[in-house]
Coordinates of C-alpha atoms and ligand atoms in Angstrom, one line a residue:
M5 CA 19.1 18.9 -22.8
K6 CA 21.5 22.0 -23.7
T7 CA 20.3 24.9 -21.8
I8 CA 18.4 27.7 -23.4
Q9 CA 18.7 31.6 -22.4
T10 CA 15.7 32.1 -21.6
V11 CA 13.7 36.0 -20.1
G12 CA 10.4 35.7 -18.3
M13 CA 9.3 32.7 -19.3
Y14 CA 12.0 28.9 -17.7
P15 CA 13.7 27.5 -19.6
V16 CA 11.8 24.1 -19.1
F17 CA 8.6 23.1 -17.8
N18 CA 8.7 20.4 -15.8
R19 CA 5.5 19.0 -16.0
S20 CA 4.5 15.6 -15.4
G21 CA 8.9 15.6 -14.4
K22 CA 9.0 15.6 -17.7
E23 CA 12.0 18.2 -18.8
T24 CA 10.5 19.7 -22.3
R25 CA 10.0 23.7 -23.9
A26 CA 6.2 21.9 -25.8
T27 CA 3.5 23.9 -23.3
H28 CA 0.3 21.6 -23.1
Y29 CA -1.5 24.0 -25.9
C30 CA -3.0 22.5 -28.8
A31 CA -1.7 23.2 -32.1
G32 CA -3.5 26.6 -32.7
C33 CA -4.8 27.7 -29.4
G34 CA -4.2 31.2 -29.2
H35 CA -2.9 30.7 -25.5
G36 CA 0.8 30.0 -26.3
I37 CA 0.3 33.5 -27.5
I38 CA -1.1 35.6 -25.1
H39 CA 1.0 34.1 -22.8
K40 CA 4.5 35.1 -24.4
L41 CA 3.0 38.5 -25.7
I42 CA 2.9 39.2 -21.8
T43 CA 6.4 38.2 -20.6
E44 CA 7.6 40.3 -23.4
A45 CA 5.5 43.4 -22.1
M46 CA 6.4 41.9 -18.3
V47 CA 10.3 41.3 -19.6
D48 CA 10.8 44.9 -21.5
L49 CA 8.9 46.8 -19.1
G50 CA 12.1 45.0 -15.7
I51 CA 9.1 44.5 -13.6
Q52 CA 9.8 40.5 -14.5
D53 CA 10.5 40.3 -10.1
R54 CA 6.7 41.9 -8.7
T55 CA 4.6 40.8 -11.0
I56 CA 2.4 38.2 -9.5
I57 CA -0.1 36.0 -12.1
V58 CA -3.2 34.4 -10.6
N59 CA -3.6 31.6 -12.7
P60 CA -7.3 30.0 -13.3
I61 CA -8.9 27.0 -13.6
G62 CA -9.0 26.3 -17.6
C63 CA -6.6 25.1 -20.4
S64 CA -4.2 28.5 -19.1
V65 CA -3.8 26.7 -15.4
F66 CA -1.1 25.0 -16.0
G67 CA 0.5 29.3 -16.3
Y68 CA 2.6 28.3 -13.0
Y69 CA 4.9 26.4 -15.4
Y70 CA 6.2 28.9 -17.9
W71 CA 6.1 31.8 -16.8
D72 CA 9.2 32.8 -14.8
C73 CA 7.5 35.3 -12.0
G74 CA 5.4 35.3 -9.0
N75 CA 2.0 33.0 -9.5
V76 CA -0.3 32.3 -7.3
G77 CA -3.1 30.1 -8.2
A78 CA -7.0 30.0 -6.9
A79 CA -10.1 28.6 -7.6
H80 CA -12.7 29.1 -10.8
G81 CA -13.6 31.8 -11.4
R82 CA -11.5 33.3 -8.5
A83 CA -8.8 35.6 -10.0
S84 CA -9.9 38.2 -9.6
A85 CA -10.4 38.2 -6.0
V86 CA -6.8 36.6 -5.0
G87 CA -5.3 39.1 -7.1
T88 CA -7.4 42.2 -4.8
A89 CA -6.2 39.9 -1.4
I90 CA -2.7 40.4 -3.1
N91 CA -3.2 43.6 -4.2
R92 CA -3.6 44.7 -1.4
V93 CA -0.6 43.4 0.7
K94 CA 1.9 43.6 -2.2
K95 CA 2.4 47.6 -2.5
D96 CA 4.9 47.4 -5.4
A97 CA 2.9 43.9 -7.0
V98 CA 2.3 43.7 -10.5
V99 CA -0.6 42.1 -10.2
I100 CA -1.5 40.2 -13.2
S101 CA -4.9 38.1 -13.5
Y102 CA -5.3 35.5 -16.4
Q103 CA -9.4 34.0 -16.6
G104 CA -11.2 32.2 -19.7
D105 CA -14.5 32.8 -20.4
G106 CA -16.1 30.2 -18.7
D107 CA -13.8 31.2 -15.6
L108 CA -14.5 35.3 -16.0
A109 CA -17.7 35.2 -17.3
A110 CA -19.7 32.4 -15.7
I111 CA -18.2 31.5 -12.5
G112 CA -16.5 34.7 -11.8
F113 CA -18.3 37.3 -13.3
N114 CA -19.5 38.8 -10.2
H115 CA -15.7 38.6 -8.4
T116 CA -14.3 40.3 -12.0
F117 CA -16.8 42.8 -12.2
Q118 CA -16.9 44.3 -8.7
A119 CA -12.9 44.1 -9.0
A120 CA -13.6 46.2 -11.7
N121 CA -15.7 48.4 -9.3
R122 CA -13.2 48.9 -7.4
G123 CA -11.2 49.5 -10.0
E124 CA -8.7 47.4 -8.4
H125 CA -4.6 47.7 -9.2
M126 CA -4.3 44.8 -11.5
A127 CA -4.4 43.9 -15.2
V128 CA -6.9 41.5 -16.2
F129 CA -6.2 39.6 -19.2
F130 CA -9.3 37.8 -20.5
V131 CA -9.4 34.8 -22.8
N132 CA -12.8 34.5 -24.8
N133 CA -12.5 31.5 -26.5
A134 CA -16.8 31.5 -27.2
I135 CA -16.3 28.1 -25.3
Y136 CA -15.8 26.0 -22.4
G137 CA -12.0 24.8 -23.4
M138 CA -10.6 22.7 -20.4
T139 CA -13.5 20.9 -20.0
G140 CA -14.5 19.7 -24.4
G141 CA -15.9 22.1 -25.2
Q142 CA -19.8 23.0 -22.9
M143 CA -21.4 26.6 -24.1
A144 CA -19.8 29.2 -22.8
P145 CA -21.2 33.0 -22.1
T146 CA -20.1 33.8 -24.6
S147 CA -20.6 31.0 -26.9
L148 CA -22.2 32.5 -30.1
V149 CA -26.0 32.3 -30.8
G150 CA -26.3 29.4 -33.1
M151 CA -22.8 28.1 -32.2
K152 CA -22.7 24.1 -31.4
T153 CA -21.2 22.9 -28.2
K154 CA -21.2 19.9 -26.0
T155 CA -24.3 22.1 -24.4
S156 CA -26.1 23.5 -26.6
P157 CA -26.1 20.3 -29.4
F158 CA -28.5 22.1 -31.5
G159 CA -26.7 25.5 -31.2
R160 CA -27.3 28.4 -28.9
D161 CA -30.7 29.3 -28.8
P162 CA -31.4 33.1 -26.8
L163 CA -34.2 32.3 -26.4
T164 CA -33.1 29.2 -23.8
M165 CA -30.0 29.6 -23.5
G166 CA -29.0 33.8 -23.5
Y167 CA -27.3 36.2 -25.6
P168 CA -23.5 36.2 -25.8
T169 CA -22.2 38.0 -22.9
H170 CA -20.2 41.5 -23.6
V171 CA -18.0 41.7 -20.9
C172 CA -15.9 45.0 -22.3
E173 CA -19.0 46.6 -23.0
I174 CA -21.0 46.1 -19.6
F175 CA -17.6 47.2 -18.0
N176 CA -17.5 50.3 -20.0
Q177 CA -20.1 51.4 -17.6
L178 CA -17.9 50.9 -14.7
K179 CA -16.8 54.6 -13.2
A180 CA -13.2 53.2 -12.2
P181 CA -11.2 51.1 -15.0
V182 CA -8.4 53.2 -16.5
F183 CA -8.6 50.8 -19.7
I184 CA -10.2 48.6 -20.9
A185 CA -9.6 47.1 -24.7
R186 CA -10.9 43.8 -26.5
V187 CA -8.3 42.9 -29.2
S188 CA -8.0 38.9 -31.0
V189 CA -4.2 37.1 -31.4
A190 CA -6.1 35.3 -35.0
D191 CA -3.5 36.6 -36.7
T192 CA -0.3 38.3 -36.7
K193 CA -1.7 41.8 -37.9
R194 CA -4.6 41.3 -34.8
I195 CA -1.2 40.0 -32.7
M196 CA 1.0 43.4 -33.1
Q197 CA -2.8 45.2 -31.7
A198 CA -3.2 42.2 -28.9
K199 CA 0.7 43.7 -28.0
A200 CA 0.4 46.6 -27.8
A201 CA -3.1 46.5 -25.8
I202 CA -0.8 43.6 -23.3
R203 CA 0.9 46.4 -22.6
K204 CA -0.3 49.5 -22.2
A205 CA -2.7 47.4 -19.4
L206 CA 1.2 46.8 -18.0
E207 CA 2.2 50.0 -18.3
I208 CA -0.7 50.8 -16.1
Q209 CA 0.3 48.2 -13.8
R210 CA 3.7 49.7 -13.6
D211 CA 2.7 52.7 -12.7
K212 CA 0.2 52.6 -10.5
K213 CA -2.6 54.2 -12.3
G214 CA -5.4 51.5 -11.6
Y215 CA -7.3 48.8 -13.7
A216 CA -6.9 47.9 -16.9
F217 CA -8.9 44.8 -18.7
V218 CA -8.3 43.8 -21.8
E219 CA -10.4 40.8 -23.9
L220 CA -9.2 39.0 -26.4
I221 CA -10.7 36.9 -28.7
S222 CA -8.9 34.0 -28.9
P223 CA -8.8 30.3 -31.3
C224 CA -9.8 26.9 -29.8
P225 CA -9.3 24.6 -32.6
T226 CA -9.8 21.9 -30.6
N227 CA -13.5 22.0 -29.3
L228 CA -14.6 24.1 -32.4
G229 CA -13.4 20.7 -34.3
V230 CA -11.7 22.4 -37.0
N231 CA -7.9 23.4 -38.3
A232 CA -5.9 26.0 -36.6
L233 CA -6.7 28.2 -39.4
K234 CA -10.7 27.9 -39.5
A235 CA -10.5 28.2 -36.0
A236 CA -8.4 31.0 -36.4
Q237 CA -10.9 31.9 -39.5
F238 CA -13.7 31.5 -37.1
C239 CA -11.9 34.3 -35.0
I240 CA -12.3 36.5 -37.2
D241 CA -15.7 36.3 -39.1
Q242 CA -17.7 35.1 -37.1
M243 CA -16.5 36.2 -33.3
E244 CA -15.7 39.7 -34.6
K245 CA -18.6 40.4 -35.6
E246 CA -20.0 39.5 -32.4
Y247 CA -17.6 41.3 -30.1
P248 CA -15.9 44.4 -32.6
L249 CA -12.4 45.1 -31.6
G250 CA -11.0 48.3 -30.8
T251 CA -11.2 50.3 -26.5
F252 CA -13.0 51.2 -25.4
R253 CA -11.9 53.0 -22.7
D254 CA -8.3 55.5 -22.2
E255 CA -7.6 57.2 -19.7
T256 CA -4.4 56.9 -18.8
A257 CA -3.3 60.3 -19.3
N258 CA -5.2 61.6 -16.4
A259 CA -5.8 58.9 -14.5
E260 CA -4.3 60.1 -11.1
V261 CA -2.6 57.8 -8.5
R262 CA -6.1 57.1 -6.0
Q263 CA -6.3 58.0 -2.1
P264 CA -8.5 56.4 1.0
V265 CA -10.7 58.2 2.4
K266 CA -9.9 60.7 5.0
G267 CA -9.0 59.9 8.7
K268 CA -9.0 56.6 7.5
P269 CA -6.5 54.8 9.2
S270 CA -3.6 53.2 7.5
P271 CA -3.8 49.3 7.9
K272 CA 0.1 50.0 9.5
E273 CA -1.4 52.8 12.0
F274 CA -4.6 50.4 12.8
F275 CA -2.8 47.6 14.2
E276 CA -0.1 49.7 15.9
D277 CA -2.2 51.3 17.1
D278 CA -2.6 49.7 21.0
S279 CA -6.4 50.0 21.5
H280 CA -6.6 47.1 18.9
Q281 CA -3.6 45.4 20.3
V282 CA -4.2 41.3 20.8
P283 CA -2.1 39.5 23.7
P284 CA -1.1 36.9 21.8
A285 CA -1.6 32.8 23.1
V286 CA 0.1 31.2 24.9
I287 CA 1.1 28.0 24.9
D288 CA -0.1 25.7 27.9
P289 CA -0.6 21.5 27.4
A290 CA -1.4 21.3 31.3
A291 CA -4.7 23.7 29.6
K292 CA -7.1 21.4 28.4
E293 CA -9.6 22.2 25.0
L294 CA -12.8 23.3 27.1
R295 CA -15.8 23.5 24.2
L296 CA -19.1 25.9 25.1
K297 CA -22.5 26.5 23.2
F298 CA -24.6 29.4 24.0
T299 CA -28.0 28.3 22.3
G300 CA -31.5 30.2 22.6
F301 CA -33.3 33.3 20.8
G302 CA -31.8 35.6 19.1
G303 CA -32.3 39.2 21.0
Q304 CA -31.2 37.2 24.2
G305 CA -27.5 38.3 24.3
I306 CA -26.4 34.8 23.9
L307 CA -24.0 35.8 21.1
S308 CA -22.7 38.4 23.4
L309 CA -22.4 36.4 26.2
G310 CA -19.9 33.8 23.8
I311 CA -17.7 37.0 23.5
C312 CA -17.7 38.1 26.3
V313 CA -15.8 34.2 28.0
A314 CA -13.8 34.6 24.8
E315 CA -12.8 37.8 25.2
A316 CA -11.8 37.0 28.9
A317 CA -10.2 33.2 27.6
R318 CA -8.2 35.8 25.4
E319 CA -7.4 38.2 28.5
E320 CA -5.7 35.2 30.2
R321 CA -3.6 34.3 27.2
R322 CA -5.0 31.0 26.3
F323 CA -6.2 30.4 22.2
T324 CA -10.6 30.8 21.5
S325 CA -13.0 31.4 19.1
W326 CA -15.8 32.9 18.6
Y327 CA -18.4 30.7 16.3
P328 CA -21.6 32.9 16.1
S329 CA -24.8 31.5 13.8
Y330 CA -28.4 32.4 13.9
G331 CA -31.5 33.0 11.7
P332 CA -32.3 34.8 9.1
E333 CA -34.9 36.9 11.0
Q334 CA -33.3 40.0 13.2
R335 CA -35.0 39.4 16.6
G336 CA -36.9 36.4 17.4
G337 CA -35.0 33.6 15.3
S338 CA -32.1 31.0 16.8
A339 CA -28.7 32.1 17.9
Q340 CA -26.0 30.4 19.3
C341 CA -22.7 30.2 19.7
S342 CA -19.8 28.0 20.2
V343 CA -16.3 29.5 21.8
V344 CA -12.9 27.4 22.3
I345 CA -10.6 27.5 24.8
S346 CA -7.7 25.8 24.8
G347 CA -4.2 25.9 25.7
S348 CA -3.0 25.5 22.7
P349 CA -4.0 26.2 18.9
I350 CA -7.8 25.7 17.9
G351 CA -8.2 23.6 15.6
S352 CA -11.6 23.5 14.5
P353 CA -13.9 26.9 15.7
A354 CA -17.1 24.9 14.8
V355 CA -18.7 22.9 18.5
D356 CA -20.8 19.6 17.9
H357 CA -20.5 18.2 21.3
P358 CA -20.5 20.9 24.2
D359 CA -18.6 20.3 27.8
V360 CA -20.8 23.4 28.5
L361 CA -24.0 23.8 26.9
V362 CA -26.4 27.3 28.0
C363 CA -29.7 27.2 27.0
M364 CA -31.9 30.2 26.9
N365 CA -34.8 28.7 25.2
Q366 CA -36.8 24.9 25.2
P367 CA -35.6 24.6 20.7
S368 CA -31.8 24.7 21.5
Y369 CA -32.7 23.3 25.0
E370 CA -34.2 19.8 22.8
R371 CA -31.8 20.4 19.4
Y372 CA -28.3 20.7 21.7
I373 CA -28.7 19.0 25.0
G374 CA -28.1 15.5 23.0
D375 CA -24.9 16.3 22.1
V376 CA -23.2 17.5 25.7
V377 CA -20.6 15.0 26.5
P378 CA -20.5 12.4 29.5
G379 CA -19.4 14.3 32.1
G380 CA -20.2 18.6 30.9
V381 CA -22.9 20.9 32.1
A382 CA -25.3 22.2 31.5
I383 CA -27.0 25.2 32.5
V384 CA -30.7 26.1 31.6
D385 CA -32.9 28.8 32.1
S386 CA -35.5 27.7 33.7
T387 CA -38.2 28.8 31.9
V388 CA -37.7 25.7 30.2
P389 CA -39.1 22.4 30.1
L390 CA -37.2 19.6 30.7
E391 CA -39.3 17.4 28.7
V392 CA -36.2 15.3 26.7
A393 CA -33.6 14.3 30.0
P394 CA -30.1 14.4 29.6
P395 CA -27.5 12.1 28.5
E396 CA -26.1 10.1 31.1
G397 CA -23.6 11.7 32.5
V398 CA -24.5 15.5 32.4
T399 CA -25.1 17.9 35.0
V400 CA -28.4 19.7 34.5
H401 CA -28.2 23.7 36.7
R402 CA -31.7 25.3 36.6
M403 CA -30.7 28.8 36.6
P404 CA -33.7 31.3 36.7
A405 CA -32.3 33.7 34.3
I406 CA -34.9 35.6 32.4
D407 CA -37.0 36.4 35.6
L408 CA -34.8 37.0 37.6
S409 CA -33.4 40.0 35.2
L410 CA -37.2 41.0 35.2
Q411 CA -38.1 40.8 38.8
L412 CA -34.8 43.1 38.9
G413 CA -36.2 45.3 36.5
V414 CA -33.6 44.5 33.8
P415 CA -35.5 42.0 30.7
K416 CA -32.2 42.3 28.5
A417 CA -30.4 41.2 31.1
A418 CA -30.2 37.2 31.2
N419 CA -27.7 36.8 29.4
T420 CA -25.8 38.8 33.0
M421 CA -27.7 36.0 34.8
M422 CA -26.2 33.6 32.9
L423 CA -22.6 34.6 32.8
A424 CA -22.6 35.0 36.5
A425 CA -23.5 31.4 36.9
L426 CA -20.6 30.0 34.6
M427 CA -18.8 32.5 37.2
K428 CA -20.4 30.8 40.5
L429 CA -19.9 27.2 38.9
G430 CA -17.0 27.9 37.8
V431 CA -17.3 25.6 34.8
T432 CA -15.2 28.0 32.5
G433 CA -11.9 28.1 34.6
L434 CA -11.4 31.3 33.9
Q435 CA -11.0 34.1 36.4
R436 CA -14.3 36.2 37.9
E437 CA -11.5 39.0 37.6
H438 CA -11.8 38.9 33.7
L439 CA -14.9 37.5 33.2
L440 CA -16.1 41.3 34.8
N441 CA -13.8 42.7 32.6
A442 CA -15.4 41.1 29.2
L443 CA -18.0 41.9 30.5
Y444 CA -18.2 45.9 32.0
A445 CA -15.4 46.2 28.1
S446 CA -18.9 45.5 26.2
F447 CA -20.6 48.3 28.0
K448 CA -17.8 51.0 26.3
K449 CA -20.3 53.0 24.6
K450 CA -22.6 52.3 27.1
P451 CA -21.3 53.5 30.2
E452 CA -24.1 53.7 32.5
L453 CA -24.3 49.6 32.3
V454 CA -21.1 49.6 34.2
E455 CA -22.6 49.4 37.7
K456 CA -26.2 48.2 37.3
N457 CA -24.9 45.1 35.9
R458 CA -22.5 44.6 38.6
V459 CA -24.5 45.2 41.1
L460 CA -27.0 42.0 38.4
V461 CA -24.7 39.9 39.1
Q462 CA -24.3 40.4 42.7
E463 CA -27.9 39.1 42.7
A464 CA -27.3 37.1 40.4
E465 CA -24.4 34.9 42.7
K466 CA -26.3 35.7 45.1
W467 CA -29.3 33.6 44.3
I468 CA -26.9 30.6 42.9
E469 CA -24.8 30.4 46.1
E470 CA -28.6 30.4 48.1
N471 CA -30.3 28.0 45.9
L472 CA -27.3 25.9 43.4
L473 CA -24.7 25.7 46.1
K474 CA -25.7 24.3 49.1
Ligands
TPP17 C1 -16.5 25.4 -8.7 C2 -15.9 24.7 -10.6 N1 -16.5 23.8 -11.0 C3 -16.0 23.6 -12.5 C4 -15.2 23.8 -12.8 C5 -15.0 22.7 -14.4 N2 -14.2 23.2 -14.9 C6 -12.4 23.3 -14.9 S1 -12.0 25.0 -16.0 C7 -13.9 25.2 -16.4 C8 -14.1 26.4 -17.9 C9 -12.5 26.8 -18.1 O1 -13.2 27.3 -19.5 P1 -13.0 28.5 -19.9 O2 -12.7 29.2 -18.7 O3 -13.5 29.3 -20.9 O4 -11.8 28.2 -19.9 P2 -10.2 27.8 -21.4 O5 -10.1 26.5 -20.8 O6 -11.5 27.9 -22.7 O7 -9.6 28.2 -21.5 C10 -14.9 24.1 -15.2 C11 -16.3 24.6 -16.2 C12 -14.0 23.5 -11.6 N3 -12.7 22.9 -11.8 N4 -14.5 24.0 -10.6

């Protein structure tokens, strides 16, 4: 094939293994025009090398076959969220979020709205063809009243289907956006206006001035079931009545580069600050993976107990994960967390079949004891009646964690008693010193509790020696 000189778009589109210059869009569709306008502006402004386009789910999902710049695919509706992430880590990037009306105004509305409210540095191009194109013509949030679609065969009825969504008008209530405009690609005059709006949105990105939103009214002949001319006429006659064209906001001249809150460390400062540094884990094939589950009621310190064990493992340079799960109640609901300790990277932090189970209440004992693997260990508070027999090969230790903590006058320290049991019974494979360091570190904000807990651990260990290890 003869090489075609192109800028901004690839010379050939390799979709489906075929080298072609034809796009996958239907005749008369607006996407191709909008692609070209974005390409022209990107090249003219000299930003091609730092532009990253987040391609949506919808007819324009294949944008990355055409645009010769950075391209990232996002899950349906998440383009603005993915764009936000890119924006945060690649400060010099020009981020474009390209989204259809189903993608942006239905499944992804909140993501897009929140990105607009935060004033993320990105240009959002919102292609409004009043229908779900890719999936065959279902009703979109922007479908017109009375419009017949696959899912509104008798016409959109506001009584049951709501009214058309005016995204520009809604976003115009927000403080952060710098530029908001609605344009159309239905005829040449309108395409020229669209070209200017797209260019402006990208200039704002080039100059790091903030968030720009451009809605583009775009014909979809295939799903309207008419020819290209009639689809364009529908945009002009019908859609513009509902969605008037124009610039809603242009604060470009006054936009200032926004500054972060004072006193907040930059990500660089944060990660270079030694107090946040985590020593990297070391591969040790001899260290078998140990899976632990801590269970009880919320308020019993179950989650903190799991954190202590995970932190101690971290100090020993093990790979470790801590994965909490709790009911909606602030106090008294069920709480559990999974901890994995390993000498190699961890596949999943979820622990369904623990080697070690810690139970602080009856419901969790009954719920989880059957999951412990043969050869495993369960440490169960003595208040829990063992009405369910443990599986064969599972050792159950009874620990009066709640009663001991009450006797010692610190009812909240039942989890410290359990930690002492884990240490004394040696079931975590971690050193006592590291487990204690992790316990004391958890009282960073209440240093007076360190000494108290040191005594509690001693008492608990004494009890274990006399009762469990004899
Ligand atoms: C999570 C999820 N839900 C639904 C779909 C199916 N789906 C693919 S594209 C699409 C709608 C696209 O419509 P629109 O955003 O208007 O873009 P157009 O195709 O019209 O350009 C839907 C619902 C999907 N891919 N993923």
